[in-house]
Each structure stands twice: as structure tokens, then as C-alpha cells.
Coordinates of C-alpha atoms in Angstrom, one line a residue:
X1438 CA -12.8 12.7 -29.9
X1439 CA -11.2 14.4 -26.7
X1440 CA -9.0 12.4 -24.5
X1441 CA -11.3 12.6 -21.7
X1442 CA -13.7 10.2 -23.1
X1443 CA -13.8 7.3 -20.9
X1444 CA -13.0 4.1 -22.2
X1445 CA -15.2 0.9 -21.4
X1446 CA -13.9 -2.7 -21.9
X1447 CA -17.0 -5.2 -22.5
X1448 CA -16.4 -8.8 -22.0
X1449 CA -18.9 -10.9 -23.6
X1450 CA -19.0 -14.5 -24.4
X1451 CA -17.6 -14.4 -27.4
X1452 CA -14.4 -12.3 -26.8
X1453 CA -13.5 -8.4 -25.9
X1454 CA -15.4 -5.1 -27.2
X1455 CA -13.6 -1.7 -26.3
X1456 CA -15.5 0.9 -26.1
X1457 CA -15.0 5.0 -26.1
X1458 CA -17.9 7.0 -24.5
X1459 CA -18.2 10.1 -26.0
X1460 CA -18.9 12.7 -22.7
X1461 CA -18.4 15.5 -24.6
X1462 CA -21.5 15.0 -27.2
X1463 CA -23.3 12.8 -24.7
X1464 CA -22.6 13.8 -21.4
X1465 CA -26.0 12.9 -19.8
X1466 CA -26.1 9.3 -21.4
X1467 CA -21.8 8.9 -21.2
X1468 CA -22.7 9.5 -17.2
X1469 CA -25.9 7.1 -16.9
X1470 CA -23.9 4.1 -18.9
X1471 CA -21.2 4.5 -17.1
X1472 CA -22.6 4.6 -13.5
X1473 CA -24.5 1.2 -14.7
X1474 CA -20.7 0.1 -15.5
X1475 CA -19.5 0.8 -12.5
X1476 CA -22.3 -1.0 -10.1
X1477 CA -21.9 -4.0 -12.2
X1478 CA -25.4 -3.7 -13.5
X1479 CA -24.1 -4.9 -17.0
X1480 CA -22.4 -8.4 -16.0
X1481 CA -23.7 -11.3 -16.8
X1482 CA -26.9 -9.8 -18.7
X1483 CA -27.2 -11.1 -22.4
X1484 CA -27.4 -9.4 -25.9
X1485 CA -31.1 -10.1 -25.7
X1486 CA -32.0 -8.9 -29.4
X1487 CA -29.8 -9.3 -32.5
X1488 CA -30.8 -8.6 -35.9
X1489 CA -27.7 -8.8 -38.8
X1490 CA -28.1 -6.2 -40.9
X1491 CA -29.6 -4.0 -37.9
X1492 CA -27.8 -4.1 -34.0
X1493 CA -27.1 -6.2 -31.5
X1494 CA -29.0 -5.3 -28.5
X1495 CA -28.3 -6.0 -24.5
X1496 CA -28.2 -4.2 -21.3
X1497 CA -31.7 -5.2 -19.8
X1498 CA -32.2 -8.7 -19.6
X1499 CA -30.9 -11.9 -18.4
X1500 CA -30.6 -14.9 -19.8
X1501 CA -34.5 -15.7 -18.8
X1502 CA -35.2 -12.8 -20.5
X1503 CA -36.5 -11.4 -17.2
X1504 CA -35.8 -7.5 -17.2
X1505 CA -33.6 -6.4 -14.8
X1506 CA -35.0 -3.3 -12.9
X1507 CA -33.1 -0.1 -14.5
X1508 CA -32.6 3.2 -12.6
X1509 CA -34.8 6.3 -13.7
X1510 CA -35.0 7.4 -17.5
X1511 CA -32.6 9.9 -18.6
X1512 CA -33.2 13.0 -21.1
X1513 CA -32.7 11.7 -24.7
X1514 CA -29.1 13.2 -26.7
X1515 CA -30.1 12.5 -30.3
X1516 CA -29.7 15.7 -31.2
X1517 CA -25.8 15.8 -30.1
X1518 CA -24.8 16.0 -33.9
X1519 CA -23.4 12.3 -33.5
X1520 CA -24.9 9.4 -36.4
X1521 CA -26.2 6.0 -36.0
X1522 CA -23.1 4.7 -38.4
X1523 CA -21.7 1.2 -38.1
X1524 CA -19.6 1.0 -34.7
X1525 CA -21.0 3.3 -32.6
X1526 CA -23.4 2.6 -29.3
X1527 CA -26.7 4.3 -28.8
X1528 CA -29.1 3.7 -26.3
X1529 CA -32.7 2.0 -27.0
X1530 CA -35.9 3.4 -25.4
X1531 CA -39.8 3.0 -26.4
X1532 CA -41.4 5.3 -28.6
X1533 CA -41.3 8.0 -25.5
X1534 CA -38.4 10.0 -26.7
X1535 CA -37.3 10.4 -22.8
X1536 CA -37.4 6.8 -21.9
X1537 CA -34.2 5.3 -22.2
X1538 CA -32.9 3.9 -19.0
X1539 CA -29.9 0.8 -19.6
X1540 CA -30.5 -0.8 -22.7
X1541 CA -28.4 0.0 -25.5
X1542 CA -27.1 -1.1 -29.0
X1543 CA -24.5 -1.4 -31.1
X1544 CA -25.3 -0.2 -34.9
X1545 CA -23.6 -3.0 -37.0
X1546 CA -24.4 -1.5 -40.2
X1547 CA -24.6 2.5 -41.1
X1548 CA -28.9 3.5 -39.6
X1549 CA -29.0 7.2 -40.3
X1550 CA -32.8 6.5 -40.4
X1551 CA -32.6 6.3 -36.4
X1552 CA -31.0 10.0 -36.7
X1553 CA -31.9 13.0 -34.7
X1554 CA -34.4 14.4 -37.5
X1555 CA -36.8 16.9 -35.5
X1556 CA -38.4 17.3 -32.3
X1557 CA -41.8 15.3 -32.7
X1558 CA -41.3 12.3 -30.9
X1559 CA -40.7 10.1 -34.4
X1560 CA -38.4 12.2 -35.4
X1561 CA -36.3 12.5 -32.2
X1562 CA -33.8 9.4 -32.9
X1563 CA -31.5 7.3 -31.1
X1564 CA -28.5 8.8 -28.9
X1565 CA -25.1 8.1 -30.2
X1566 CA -23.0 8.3 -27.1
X1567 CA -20.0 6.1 -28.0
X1568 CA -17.9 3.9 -30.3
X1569 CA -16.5 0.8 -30.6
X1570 CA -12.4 1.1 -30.7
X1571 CA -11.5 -2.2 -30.4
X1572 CA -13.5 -5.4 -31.2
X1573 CA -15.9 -5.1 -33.9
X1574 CA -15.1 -8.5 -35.3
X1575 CA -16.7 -10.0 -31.9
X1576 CA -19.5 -7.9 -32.7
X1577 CA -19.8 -9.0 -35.9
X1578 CA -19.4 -12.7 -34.4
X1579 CA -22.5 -11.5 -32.2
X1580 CA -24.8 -10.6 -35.5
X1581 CA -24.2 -13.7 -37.0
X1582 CA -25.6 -15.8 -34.4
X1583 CA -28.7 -17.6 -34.8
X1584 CA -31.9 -16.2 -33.3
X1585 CA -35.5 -17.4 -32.8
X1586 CA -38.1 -16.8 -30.5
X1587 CA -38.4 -17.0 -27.1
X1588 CA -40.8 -15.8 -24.4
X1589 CA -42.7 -13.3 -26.5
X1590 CA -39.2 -11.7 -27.6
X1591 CA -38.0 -12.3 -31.1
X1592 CA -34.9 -11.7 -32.8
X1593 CA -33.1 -13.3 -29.5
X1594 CA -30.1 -15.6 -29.8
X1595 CA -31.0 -19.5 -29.8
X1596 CA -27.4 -19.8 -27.4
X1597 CA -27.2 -16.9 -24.7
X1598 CA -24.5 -14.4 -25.6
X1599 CA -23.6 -12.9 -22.4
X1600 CA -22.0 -9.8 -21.3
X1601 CA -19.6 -11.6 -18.9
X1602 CA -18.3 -7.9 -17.5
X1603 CA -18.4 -4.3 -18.1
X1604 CA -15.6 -2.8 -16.2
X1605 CA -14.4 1.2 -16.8
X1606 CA -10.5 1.6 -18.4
X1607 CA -8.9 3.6 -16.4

């Protein structure tokens, strides 16, 4: 990827996650993360939703699972050529292809099934708009962690893991 890619360093509770955004294949989603990054949005929110041999979710909600209020939804990049492969970040949305607004993941095993695939709203996919660099052994920590149930949500981790900051590299 270009040298123009911005560079993200995630603290979470469990230790340090580099990230590279990819603003040349993503430049709409590279833009929204990032200005989420840089208001702070991001700190002290929790990877809400972690499943394995799936993702690790976070971005959305603290550690009362309340949602934090987003900004507006931004068009969907799925179709930016980019794969759902171990490593990378896409963002999460509802079944409206349009909807995703700060939530994201990070795919812990290869998901080409959540792929760009057409234009009908099932087949849209999941934007890829970055990569982990550095760190994907505290991800890994992250998937490991035991989940349960709580407030209606499932799959969320029975101790908070928090995103202690998101700060840009410059």
C-alpha cells in the first residue's frame, strides 16, 4: 500500500494494535474512521462483540453497552477490490448496505464470504479499509476471551476489553 496511508495506533486493554488505513482503496471510510480518531470518539469504548473464529467487534458501545451516538452513515466501499482476510479492518453496518457509521471489526480469520459479491444489498459485503501492521497477537489475546451474554447482546466479553485510546501516527 502507498505511503500516504495513515497509520492508527489502538490502545486497548490488553496491549497495542497498529493499524494502516488504506485511503487509497477506501478513501470515504479511511476519512470517516479517522475523523472518529481524531475527536476521541474511540477511547474508552469496548470490543463489544467477539466471536473466535469470526472478529472482534468495537467502536459503538461502552462498557454498559449503551451505544454511543455515531455521526451520519457513510457510502459503503465493499467493492474497493480489498478482501475480508485475517488482519484487516472493515467496518460493520445492518443489513442496509449504506449504514455503517463507527463500528468496525477486525477479521481474525480469512471471511471472503463477507466479500463485495454484487450489488443487491446481500451481496454488497463489508468494506476493507485497513490492516493491522503491528499487533495481531493482542488481537488474537482479544478473540480468546470469554464471552456471554449481557443486555440483549451476545457474544460480548464477560471482562470489558476496552479501547483505552485511538490516537492518529503521524
Amino acid at each position: 500500500m502507498s505511503e500516504q496511508n495513515p497509520h492508527v495506533m489502538l490502545e486497548t486493554s490488553k496491549g497495542s494494535i497498529k493499524i494502516e488505513l488504506f485511503s487509497d482503496k477506501a478513501p470515504i471510510t479511511a476519512k470517516n474512521f479517522l475523523s472518529y480518531v481524531r475527536e476521541g470518539y474511540y477511547d474508552g469504548l469496548i470490543f463489544h462483540r467477539v466471536i473466535k473464529d469470526f472478529m472482534v467487534q468495537g467502536g459503538g458501545m461502552s462498557e454498559n453497552l449503551e451505544q454511543k451516538k455515531p455521526k451520519f452513515a457513510i457510502k459503503n466501499e465493499a467493492d474497493n477490490g480489498l478482501s475480508n482476510e485475517r488482519g484487516t479492518l472493515a467496518m460493520a453496518r445492518t443489513s442496509v448496505v449504506d449504514s455503517a457509521t463507527s463500528q468496525f471489526f477486525i477479521n481474525v480469520v480469512d471471511n471472503s464470504f463477507l466479500d463485495h459479491r454484487g450489488k443487491q444489498p446481500d451481496l454488497y459485503g463489508y468494506c476493507v479499509f485497513g490492516k493491522v501492521l503491528e499487533g495481531m497477537e493482542v488481537v488474537d489475546e482479544i478473540r480468546t476471551v470469554k464471552t456471554g451474554t449481557s443486555r440483549g447482546h451476545s457474544d460480548v466479553p464477560v471482562e470489558p476489553v476496552f479501547i483505552v485510546s485511538a490516537k492518529v501516527i503521524e
